[in-house]
Amino acid sequence: MYIKKIMLLEYRNYRNMTVDLGRNVNVFMGDNAQGKTNILEAMYYCGFAKSHRTNRDKELVNWDSEKSFISLSVGKERIDKRIDINIFKDGKKAIKVNSIKINKIGELVGVFNVVMFSPEDLKIVKESPGIRRKFLDMELSQLNKKYYYSLVQYNKILNERNTVLKQKKVDVSMLDIYDLQLSEFAEYIVRERIKYIDKLNEHGKIVHNEITSGKEVIEFKYLSSIKSLDDIKKSFLEGLEKNRSKDIEKRLTSIGPHRDDFLILINDIDAKSYGSQGQQRTAVLSIKFASLRIIKDITGEYPVLLLDDVLSELDFNRKKYVLTSIGQIQTVITCTGIEDLTEYLDEKARVFKVQDGIILT
């Protein structure tokens, strides 16, 4: 899978921009605040219909315009795709795939597979469980439409259950109904997450071993608020019943996939609490490159890799690993200079200069 062309109209600081990309390495170089990340953001948006930087779509529209437009032409082994997205100032969006309008985001997810690695991804290791859950949900959603559907339904029912819990007089009969509905989707969500963690261990350990020259071992462990994972549905229902008084008092649902997490261990030590900055960066690198391999295993094609100003953050060994591991993968890199990249760029690589929302080739 690879991007053939991207067009941006009135997208952030781009008034009218079209770029043809090469199938290998593409470098967007320029000073800070020129619009390099905006290009990667638009590519990412075509995969998930959301930005990796903001939850407010209206921020993607140029200040002087009422809407922005992204068009992405994607080459695939079977059927090429073109994704067209209009984003309006009021936050609404209209999406077409090969000129056919789609009505649900779930119809877009998986059309264009992408893995992004940015400095903010350190949060996967360092910050709250919600960040790690989001990572799992995004990766699984682009690989499994049933997972995406189950997650949407689970969150919808969860919100309805929490609304009941916030009422002055809680309707217990409604909680019974919601508990049963939640358990159906929770079982599938947790099982798929555990399978993904198993794959993350399978590939992540190999990647981490290569980066650290065998000096470190990484391991991922799923942490569930559901007591028994042998019979998830039964255990979840029992937990909801046991915690019902607590839930009514707190006015929220205290257990379920929305409370789960996963642990990142390096040499059996919790990387979040005790890992060095270097170890945490290596852990994220291992996660991202494992994700690439997982997508290749499942879809038969590598996704597009987006590297947003991360190479300057990596030491020599980690940078070398990244740049020598992307031979078969279309990679889009943003940076302020290419001095450290020149020995890894061949005649197939394309370099673009970005200056104030204009691409210079």
mmCIF file of C-alpha atoms in Angstrom:
data_model
loop_
_atom_site.group_PDB
_atom_site.id
_atom_site.type_symbol
_atom_site.label_atom_id
_atom_site.label_comp_id
_atom_site.label_asym_id
_atom_site.label_seq_id
_atom_site.Cartn_x
_atom_site.Cartn_y
_atom_site.Cartn_z
ATOM 1 C CA MET A 1 0.000 0.000 0.000
ATOM 2 C CA TYR A 2 1.282 3.459 -0.838
ATOM 3 C CA ILE A 3 0.132 7.025 -1.399
ATOM 4 C CA LYS A 4 0.287 8.105 -5.035
ATOM 5 C CA LYS A 5 -0.863 11.692 -4.597
ATOM 6 C CA ILE A 6 -2.250 14.037 -1.980
ATOM 7 C CA MET A 7 -4.200 17.227 -2.624
ATOM 8 C CA LEU A 8 -5.046 19.812 0.038
ATOM 9 C CA LEU A 9 -7.379 22.765 -0.436
ATOM 10 C CA GLU A 10 -7.822 25.329 2.347
ATOM 11 C CA TYR A 11 -6.391 22.804 4.820
ATOM 12 C CA ARG A 12 -4.734 24.636 7.720
ATOM 13 C CA ASN A 13 -2.028 26.783 6.072
ATOM 14 C CA TYR A 14 -2.321 25.118 2.648
ATOM 15 C CA ARG A 15 -4.509 27.036 0.202
ATOM 16 C CA ASN A 16 -3.958 24.794 -2.815
ATOM 17 C CA MET A 17 -1.352 22.037 -2.783
ATOM 18 C CA THR A 18 -0.854 18.826 -4.781
ATOM 19 C CA VAL A 19 2.098 16.474 -4.354
ATOM 20 C CA ASP A 20 2.961 13.207 -6.133
ATOM 21 C CA LEU A 21 4.802 10.850 -3.781
ATOM 22 C CA GLY A 22 7.377 8.186 -4.505
ATOM 23 C CA ARG A 23 6.809 4.586 -3.420
ATOM 24 C CA ASN A 24 9.798 4.594 -1.078
ATOM 25 C CA VAL A 25 11.061 7.393 1.167
ATOM 26 C CA ASN A 26 9.528 10.872 0.948
ATOM 27 C CA VAL A 27 11.086 13.662 3.008
ATOM 28 C CA PHE A 28 9.356 16.959 3.783
ATOM 29 C CA MET A 29 12.044 19.312 5.035
ATOM 30 C CA GLY A 30 11.753 22.830 6.411
ATOM 31 C CA ASP A 31 11.922 25.084 9.431
ATOM 32 C CA ASN A 32 9.452 24.720 12.276
ATOM 33 C CA ALA A 33 5.883 26.057 11.855
ATOM 34 C CA GLN A 34 5.960 25.873 8.042
ATOM 35 C CA GLY A 35 3.299 23.167 7.682
ATOM 36 C CA LYS A 36 5.235 19.892 7.493
ATOM 37 C CA THR A 37 3.165 18.134 10.143
ATOM 38 C CA ASN A 38 -0.052 19.358 8.519
ATOM 39 C CA ILE A 39 0.686 17.120 5.531
ATOM 40 C CA LEU A 40 1.129 14.033 7.710
ATOM 41 C CA GLU A 41 -1.951 14.967 9.704
ATOM 42 C CA ALA A 42 -4.026 15.051 6.497
ATOM 43 C CA MET A 43 -2.706 11.629 5.477
ATOM 44 C CA TYR A 44 -3.525 10.218 8.908
ATOM 45 C CA TYR A 45 -6.980 11.800 8.738
ATOM 46 C CA CYS A 46 -7.730 9.784 5.611
ATOM 47 C CA GLY A 47 -7.155 6.592 7.594
ATOM 48 C CA PHE A 48 -9.321 7.354 10.613
ATOM 49 C CA ALA A 49 -11.402 10.485 9.832
ATOM 50 C CA LYS A 50 -9.765 12.150 12.804
ATOM 51 C CA SER A 51 -6.624 14.105 13.518
ATOM 52 C CA HIS A 52 -3.841 12.799 15.741
ATOM 53 C CA ARG A 53 -3.422 16.343 17.133
ATOM 54 C CA THR A 54 -6.910 17.702 17.835
ATOM 55 C CA ASN A 55 -10.472 16.534 18.443
ATOM 56 C CA ARG A 56 -11.877 19.708 16.845
ATOM 57 C CA ASP A 57 -12.180 19.248 13.108
ATOM 58 C CA LYS A 58 -12.902 22.929 12.568
ATOM 59 C CA GLU A 59 -9.235 23.613 13.404
ATOM 60 C CA LEU A 60 -8.307 21.876 10.139
ATOM 61 C CA VAL A 61 -10.101 24.505 8.055
ATOM 62 C CA ASN A 62 -8.141 27.560 6.941
ATOM 63 C CA TRP A 63 -9.179 30.658 8.907
ATOM 64 C CA ASP A 64 -10.442 32.436 5.779
ATOM 65 C CA SER A 65 -12.510 29.508 4.464
ATOM 66 C CA GLU A 66 -15.726 27.677 5.221
ATOM 67 C CA LYS A 67 -14.380 24.218 4.415
ATOM 68 C CA SER A 68 -11.203 22.310 3.650
ATOM 69 C CA PHE A 69 -10.680 19.416 1.255
ATOM 70 C CA ILE A 70 -8.340 16.420 1.278
ATOM 71 C CA SER A 71 -7.948 14.015 -1.633
ATOM 72 C CA LEU A 72 -5.689 10.984 -1.240
ATOM 73 C CA SER A 73 -4.934 8.546 -4.080
ATOM 74 C CA VAL A 74 -3.835 5.187 -2.693
ATOM 75 C CA GLY A 75 -2.160 2.364 -4.603
ATOM 76 C CA LYS A 76 -3.043 -1.150 -3.431
ATOM 77 C CA GLU A 77 -2.235 -4.639 -4.682
ATOM 78 C CA ARG A 78 -5.821 -5.311 -5.735
ATOM 79 C CA ILE A 79 -7.895 -2.174 -6.247
ATOM 80 C CA ASP A 80 -6.575 1.381 -5.985
ATOM 81 C CA LYS A 81 -8.585 3.766 -3.811
ATOM 82 C CA ARG A 82 -9.241 7.478 -3.782
ATOM 83 C CA ILE A 83 -10.406 9.083 -0.567
ATOM 84 C CA ASP A 84 -12.027 12.524 -0.764
ATOM 85 C CA ILE A 85 -12.949 14.370 2.423
ATOM 86 C CA ASN A 86 -14.659 17.733 2.852
ATOM 87 C CA ILE A 87 -14.321 19.176 6.363
ATOM 88 C CA PHE A 88 -16.660 22.039 7.216
ATOM 89 C CA LYS A 89 -16.212 24.927 9.627
ATOM 90 C CA ASP A 90 -19.080 23.633 11.785
ATOM 91 C CA GLY A 91 -17.155 20.400 12.371
ATOM 92 C CA LYS A 92 -19.148 18.233 9.986
ATOM 93 C CA LYS A 93 -17.487 16.163 7.289
ATOM 94 C CA ALA A 94 -18.417 14.451 4.011
ATOM 95 C CA ILE A 95 -16.388 11.454 2.845
ATOM 96 C CA LYS A 96 -16.256 9.597 -0.452
ATOM 97 C CA VAL A 97 -14.283 6.482 -1.374
ATOM 98 C CA ASN A 98 -13.850 6.048 -5.128
ATOM 99 C CA SER A 99 -16.546 8.721 -5.600
ATOM 100 C CA ILE A 100 -19.080 6.791 -3.486
ATOM 101 C CA LYS A 101 -20.352 8.639 -0.413
ATOM 102 C CA ILE A 102 -20.004 6.768 2.848
ATOM 103 C CA ASN A 103 -22.464 7.256 5.686
ATOM 104 C CA LYS A 104 -20.483 5.821 8.598
ATOM 105 C CA ILE A 105 -16.858 6.249 9.661
ATOM 106 C CA GLY A 106 -16.652 2.462 9.967
ATOM 107 C CA GLU A 107 -16.869 2.252 6.171
ATOM 108 C CA LEU A 108 -13.668 4.312 5.865
ATOM 109 C CA VAL A 109 -11.589 2.644 8.566
ATOM 110 C CA GLY A 110 -9.325 0.029 6.978
ATOM 111 C CA VAL A 111 -9.451 1.460 3.450
ATOM 112 C CA PHE A 112 -6.078 3.133 3.994
ATOM 113 C CA ASN A 113 -3.782 1.626 6.623
ATOM 114 C CA VAL A 114 -1.297 3.946 8.270
ATOM 115 C CA VAL A 115 1.089 3.917 11.230
ATOM 116 C CA MET A 116 2.264 7.240 12.622
ATOM 117 C CA PHE A 117 5.260 7.767 14.893
ATOM 118 C CA SER A 118 5.539 11.226 16.466
ATOM 119 C CA PRO A 119 7.220 12.633 19.603
ATOM 120 C CA GLU A 120 3.803 12.610 21.326
ATOM 121 C CA ASP A 121 3.784 8.804 21.119
ATOM 122 C CA LEU A 122 5.980 8.669 24.218
ATOM 123 C CA LYS A 123 2.657 9.169 26.006
ATOM 124 C CA ILE A 124 1.821 5.542 25.185
ATOM 125 C CA VAL A 125 4.493 4.522 27.698
ATOM 126 C CA LYS A 126 4.522 7.454 30.099
ATOM 127 C CA GLU A 127 0.935 8.566 30.618
ATOM 128 C CA SER A 128 -2.555 7.340 31.504
ATOM 129 C CA PRO A 129 -4.263 4.030 30.604
ATOM 130 C CA GLY A 130 -6.596 5.967 28.298
ATOM 131 C CA ILE A 131 -3.679 6.680 25.929
ATOM 132 C CA ARG A 132 -2.796 2.984 25.723
ATOM 133 C CA ARG A 133 -6.437 1.971 25.249
ATOM 134 C CA LYS A 134 -6.706 4.482 22.413
ATOM 135 C CA PHE A 135 -3.637 2.960 20.755
ATOM 136 C CA LEU A 136 -5.154 -0.534 20.932
ATOM 137 C CA ASP A 137 -8.531 0.661 19.684
ATOM 138 C CA MET A 138 -7.061 2.587 16.726
ATOM 139 C CA GLU A 139 -4.855 -0.315 15.618
ATOM 140 C CA LEU A 140 -7.588 -2.920 15.967
ATOM 141 C CA SER A 141 -10.218 -0.740 14.311
ATOM 142 C CA GLN A 142 -8.229 -0.368 11.092
ATOM 143 C CA LEU A 143 -7.759 -4.139 10.948
ATOM 144 C CA ASN A 144 -11.181 -5.368 12.064
ATOM 145 C CA LYS A 145 -14.486 -3.717 11.171
ATOM 146 C CA LYS A 146 -16.348 -5.899 13.661
ATOM 147 C CA TYR A 147 -14.085 -4.587 16.415
ATOM 148 C CA TYR A 148 -14.791 -0.998 15.399
ATOM 149 C CA TYR A 149 -18.549 -1.696 15.370
ATOM 150 C CA SER A 150 -18.392 -3.447 18.761
ATOM 151 C CA LEU A 151 -16.424 -0.561 20.266
ATOM 152 C CA VAL A 152 -18.911 2.031 18.977
ATOM 153 C CA GLN A 153 -21.846 0.023 20.332
ATOM 154 C CA TYR A 154 -20.154 -0.610 23.679
ATOM 155 C CA ASN A 155 -19.444 3.105 24.182
ATOM 156 C CA LYS A 156 -23.000 4.015 23.195
ATOM 157 C CA ILE A 157 -24.511 1.582 25.716
ATOM 158 C CA LEU A 158 -21.970 2.639 28.359
ATOM 159 C CA ASN A 159 -23.035 6.277 27.990
ATOM 160 C CA GLU A 160 -26.693 5.265 28.301
ATOM 161 C CA ARG A 161 -25.945 3.209 31.429
ATOM 162 C CA ASN A 162 -24.047 6.116 32.975
ATOM 163 C CA THR A 163 -26.992 8.413 32.206
ATOM 164 C CA VAL A 164 -29.264 6.074 34.186
ATOM 165 C CA LEU A 165 -26.748 6.046 37.053
ATOM 166 C CA LYS A 166 -26.875 9.848 37.209
ATOM 167 C CA GLN A 167 -30.648 9.945 37.720
ATOM 168 C CA LYS A 168 -32.020 10.819 41.177
ATOM 169 C CA LYS A 169 -33.968 7.573 41.228
ATOM 170 C CA VAL A 170 -31.998 4.866 39.426
ATOM 171 C CA ASP A 171 -34.064 2.464 37.317
ATOM 172 C CA VAL A 172 -32.521 -0.871 38.308
ATOM 173 C CA SER A 173 -34.420 -2.769 35.614
ATOM 174 C CA MET A 174 -32.736 -0.595 32.981
ATOM 175 C CA LEU A 175 -29.331 -1.368 34.474
ATOM 176 C CA ASP A 176 -30.098 -5.084 34.086
ATOM 177 C CA ILE A 177 -30.767 -4.548 30.382
ATOM 178 C CA TYR A 178 -27.673 -2.419 29.842
ATOM 179 C CA ASP A 179 -25.473 -4.866 31.765
ATOM 180 C CA LEU A 180 -26.479 -7.718 29.476
ATOM 181 C CA GLN A 181 -25.935 -5.614 26.344
ATOM 182 C CA LEU A 182 -22.558 -4.360 27.570
ATOM 183 C CA SER A 183 -21.360 -7.880 28.331
ATOM 184 C CA GLU A 184 -21.977 -9.024 24.735
ATOM 185 C CA PHE A 185 -19.698 -6.355 23.262
ATOM 186 C CA ALA A 186 -17.214 -6.352 26.144
ATOM 187 C CA GLU A 187 -16.433 -10.013 25.626
ATOM 188 C CA TYR A 188 -15.489 -9.487 21.980
ATOM 189 C CA ILE A 189 -13.516 -6.287 22.643
ATOM 190 C CA VAL A 190 -11.406 -7.819 25.415
ATOM 191 C CA ARG A 191 -10.721 -11.032 23.492
ATOM 192 C CA GLU A 192 -9.556 -9.101 20.430
ATOM 193 C CA ARG A 193 -7.355 -6.840 22.546
ATOM 194 C CA ILE A 194 -5.710 -9.863 24.174
ATOM 195 C CA LYS A 195 -5.063 -11.385 20.730
ATOM 196 C CA TYR A 196 -3.482 -8.103 19.624
ATOM 197 C CA ILE A 197 -1.259 -8.018 22.730
ATOM 198 C CA ASP A 198 -0.129 -11.560 21.866
ATOM 199 C CA LYS A 199 0.830 -10.355 18.372
ATOM 200 C CA LEU A 200 2.534 -7.304 19.874
ATOM 201 C CA ASN A 201 4.629 -9.649 22.004
ATOM 202 C CA GLU A 202 5.433 -11.881 19.033
ATOM 203 C CA HIS A 203 6.704 -9.049 16.829
ATOM 204 C CA GLY A 204 7.691 -6.484 19.466
ATOM 205 C CA LYS A 205 10.168 -8.803 21.135
ATOM 206 C CA ILE A 206 11.967 -9.393 17.835
ATOM 207 C CA VAL A 207 12.100 -5.668 17.025
ATOM 208 C CA HIS A 208 13.269 -4.749 20.532
ATOM 209 C CA ASN A 209 15.949 -7.422 20.455
ATOM 210 C CA GLU A 210 17.259 -6.021 17.163
ATOM 211 C CA ILE A 211 17.316 -2.426 18.412
ATOM 212 C CA THR A 212 19.034 -3.265 21.714
ATOM 213 C CA SER A 213 21.350 -5.938 20.293
ATOM 214 C CA GLY A 214 19.829 -8.482 22.658
ATOM 215 C CA LYS A 215 20.531 -6.465 25.816
ATOM 216 C CA GLU A 216 16.867 -5.960 26.684
ATOM 217 C CA VAL A 217 13.672 -7.981 26.535
ATOM 218 C CA ILE A 218 10.296 -6.260 26.157
ATOM 219 C CA GLU A 219 6.971 -7.767 27.189
ATOM 220 C CA PHE A 220 3.361 -6.580 27.044
ATOM 221 C CA LYS A 221 0.667 -7.721 29.493
ATOM 222 C CA TYR A 222 -3.042 -6.952 29.256
ATOM 223 C CA LEU A 223 -4.526 -5.638 32.499
ATOM 224 C CA SER A 224 -8.281 -6.078 32.793
ATOM 225 C CA SER A 225 -10.787 -4.756 35.310
ATOM 226 C CA ILE A 226 -12.755 -7.954 34.630
ATOM 227 C CA LYS A 227 -11.738 -10.510 37.241
ATOM 228 C CA SER A 228 -11.652 -13.681 35.129
ATOM 229 C CA LEU A 229 -10.670 -13.729 31.444
ATOM 230 C CA ASP A 230 -11.557 -17.419 31.059
ATOM 231 C CA ASP A 231 -15.263 -16.574 30.935
ATOM 232 C CA ILE A 232 -15.312 -12.833 30.201
ATOM 233 C CA LYS A 233 -19.051 -12.390 29.761
ATOM 234 C CA LYS A 234 -19.996 -14.207 32.964
ATOM 235 C CA SER A 235 -17.240 -12.555 35.000
ATOM 236 C CA PHE A 236 -18.143 -9.104 33.677
ATOM 237 C CA LEU A 237 -21.827 -9.539 34.548
ATOM 238 C CA GLU A 238 -20.898 -10.733 38.040
ATOM 239 C CA GLY A 239 -18.598 -7.742 38.457
ATOM 240 C CA LEU A 240 -21.281 -5.287 37.344
ATOM 241 C CA GLU A 241 -23.734 -6.781 39.834
ATOM 242 C CA LYS A 242 -21.164 -6.734 42.652
ATOM 243 C CA ASN A 243 -20.238 -3.103 41.919
ATOM 244 C CA ARG A 244 -23.773 -1.839 41.341
ATOM 245 C CA SER A 245 -24.088 -0.001 44.660
ATOM 246 C CA LYS A 246 -20.672 1.567 44.106
ATOM 247 C CA ASP A 247 -21.622 2.550 40.551
ATOM 248 C CA ILE A 248 -24.834 4.193 41.750
ATOM 249 C CA GLU A 249 -22.912 6.097 44.405
ATOM 250 C CA LYS A 250 -20.161 7.193 41.992
ATOM 251 C CA ARG A 251 -22.627 7.660 39.086
ATOM 252 C CA LEU A 252 -20.401 5.830 36.619
ATOM 253 C CA THR A 253 -19.564 2.315 35.466
ATOM 254 C CA SER A 254 -16.496 1.174 37.363
ATOM 255 C CA ILE A 255 -15.399 -1.922 35.393
ATOM 256 C CA GLY A 256 -15.195 -2.937 31.753
ATOM 257 C CA PRO A 257 -12.974 -2.532 28.677
ATOM 258 C CA HIS A 258 -13.152 1.257 29.142
ATOM 259 C CA ARG A 259 -11.093 0.794 32.332
ATOM 260 C CA ASP A 260 -8.502 -1.647 31.019
ATOM 261 C CA ASP A 261 -4.805 -1.072 30.360
ATOM 262 C CA PHE A 262 -1.677 -2.893 29.259
ATOM 263 C CA LEU A 263 1.687 -3.079 30.959
ATOM 264 C CA ILE A 264 5.000 -2.501 29.155
ATOM 265 C CA LEU A 265 7.879 -4.341 30.792
ATOM 266 C CA ILE A 266 11.565 -4.061 29.911
ATOM 267 C CA ASN A 267 13.662 -6.792 31.534
ATOM 268 C CA ASP A 268 10.634 -7.400 33.818
ATOM 269 C CA ILE A 269 10.631 -3.754 34.983
ATOM 270 C CA ASP A 270 7.650 -1.420 34.434
ATOM 271 C CA ALA A 271 8.839 0.964 31.697
ATOM 272 C CA LYS A 272 6.322 3.636 32.719
ATOM 273 C CA SER A 273 7.544 3.996 36.291
ATOM 274 C CA TYR A 274 11.155 2.887 36.103
ATOM 275 C CA GLY A 275 12.277 3.006 32.467
ATOM 276 C CA SER A 276 14.847 5.575 31.374
ATOM 277 C CA GLN A 277 13.990 8.089 28.644
ATOM 278 C CA GLY A 278 15.992 5.981 26.191
ATOM 279 C CA GLN A 279 14.206 2.784 27.193
ATOM 280 C CA GLN A 280 10.827 4.460 26.850
ATOM 281 C CA ARG A 281 11.702 5.698 23.345
ATOM 282 C CA THR A 282 12.869 2.215 22.383
ATOM 283 C CA ALA A 283 9.626 0.736 23.730
ATOM 284 C CA VAL A 284 7.564 3.074 21.541
ATOM 285 C CA LEU A 285 9.755 2.300 18.546
ATOM 286 C CA SER A 286 9.235 -1.423 19.149
ATOM 287 C CA ILE A 287 5.467 -0.930 19.418
ATOM 288 C CA LYS A 288 5.280 1.056 16.174
ATOM 289 C CA PHE A 289 7.424 -1.309 14.125
ATOM 290 C CA ALA A 290 5.580 -4.299 15.570
ATOM 291 C CA SER A 291 2.345 -2.612 14.430
ATOM 292 C CA LEU A 292 3.727 -2.398 10.892
ATOM 293 C CA ARG A 293 4.457 -6.121 10.891
ATOM 294 C CA ILE A 294 1.057 -7.019 12.365
ATOM 295 C CA ILE A 295 -0.757 -5.063 9.637
ATOM 296 C CA LYS A 296 1.405 -6.781 6.990
ATOM 297 C CA ASP A 297 0.569 -10.204 8.464
ATOM 298 C CA ILE A 298 -3.175 -9.559 8.464
ATOM 299 C CA THR A 299 -3.681 -7.556 5.247
ATOM 300 C CA GLY A 300 -0.803 -8.829 3.141
ATOM 301 C CA GLU A 301 0.491 -5.284 2.609
ATOM 302 C CA TYR A 302 2.598 -2.921 4.658
ATOM 303 C CA PRO A 303 0.794 0.265 5.713
ATOM 304 C CA VAL A 304 2.222 3.722 5.032
ATOM 305 C CA LEU A 305 4.623 4.833 7.770
ATOM 306 C CA LEU A 306 4.536 8.474 8.875
ATOM 307 C CA LEU A 307 7.542 9.745 10.862
ATOM 308 C CA ASP A 308 6.760 13.187 12.219
ATOM 309 C CA ASP A 309 9.969 14.879 13.355
ATOM 310 C CA VAL A 310 11.095 11.869 15.395
ATOM 311 C CA LEU A 311 14.523 11.154 13.937
ATOM 312 C CA SER A 312 16.065 14.144 15.712
ATOM 313 C CA GLU A 313 14.791 12.660 18.983
ATOM 314 C CA LEU A 314 16.550 9.305 18.473
ATOM 315 C CA ASP A 315 20.147 8.370 19.182
ATOM 316 C CA PHE A 316 22.376 6.884 16.474
ATOM 317 C CA ASN A 317 21.448 3.214 16.983
ATOM 318 C CA ARG A 318 17.690 3.819 17.074
ATOM 319 C CA LYS A 319 17.850 6.171 14.083
ATOM 320 C CA LYS A 320 19.885 3.620 12.144
ATOM 321 C CA TYR A 321 17.347 0.896 12.948
ATOM 322 C CA VAL A 322 14.481 3.034 11.636
ATOM 323 C CA LEU A 323 16.215 4.065 8.422
ATOM 324 C CA THR A 324 17.472 0.565 7.583
ATOM 325 C CA SER A 325 14.093 -1.077 8.283
ATOM 326 C CA ILE A 326 11.863 0.850 5.883
ATOM 327 C CA GLY A 327 13.050 -0.546 2.562
ATOM 328 C CA GLN A 328 9.722 -2.195 1.660
ATOM 329 C CA ILE A 329 7.549 0.466 3.276
ATOM 330 C CA GLN A 330 6.478 3.796 1.826
ATOM 331 C CA THR A 331 7.674 6.245 4.478
ATOM 332 C CA VAL A 332 6.890 9.934 4.813
ATOM 333 C CA ILE A 333 9.372 11.817 6.997
ATOM 334 C CA THR A 334 9.302 15.381 8.288
ATOM 335 C CA CYS A 335 12.515 17.018 9.483
ATOM 336 C CA THR A 336 14.308 20.352 9.656
ATOM 337 C CA GLY A 337 17.364 19.070 7.760
ATOM 338 C CA ILE A 338 18.498 15.959 5.912
ATOM 339 C CA GLU A 339 22.136 15.882 6.983
ATOM 340 C CA ASP A 340 21.590 12.727 9.056
ATOM 341 C CA LEU A 341 19.511 11.071 6.314
ATOM 342 C CA THR A 342 21.694 11.426 3.227
ATOM 343 C CA GLU A 343 23.526 8.106 3.558
ATOM 344 C CA TYR A 344 20.181 6.277 3.787
ATOM 345 C CA LEU A 345 18.531 8.001 0.827
ATOM 346 C CA ASP A 346 18.874 6.501 -2.645
ATOM 347 C CA GLU A 347 17.821 7.683 -6.091
ATOM 348 C CA LYS A 348 14.220 6.580 -5.414
ATOM 349 C CA ALA A 349 13.829 8.927 -2.452
ATOM 350 C CA ARG A 350 11.981 12.198 -2.954
ATOM 351 C CA VAL A 351 12.807 15.352 -0.998
ATOM 352 C CA PHE A 352 10.422 18.310 -0.737
ATOM 353 C CA LYS A 353 11.134 21.703 0.783
ATOM 354 C CA VAL A 354 8.237 23.172 2.794
ATOM 355 C CA GLN A 355 8.033 26.918 3.230
ATOM 356 C CA ASP A 356 4.999 28.695 4.657
ATOM 357 C CA GLY A 357 2.430 26.284 3.250
ATOM 358 C CA ILE A 358 4.104 25.936 -0.135
ATOM 359 C CA ILE A 359 5.905 22.822 -1.411
ATOM 360 C CA LEU A 360 9.129 23.403 -3.320
ATOM 361 C CA THR A 361 10.608 20.407 -5.178
#
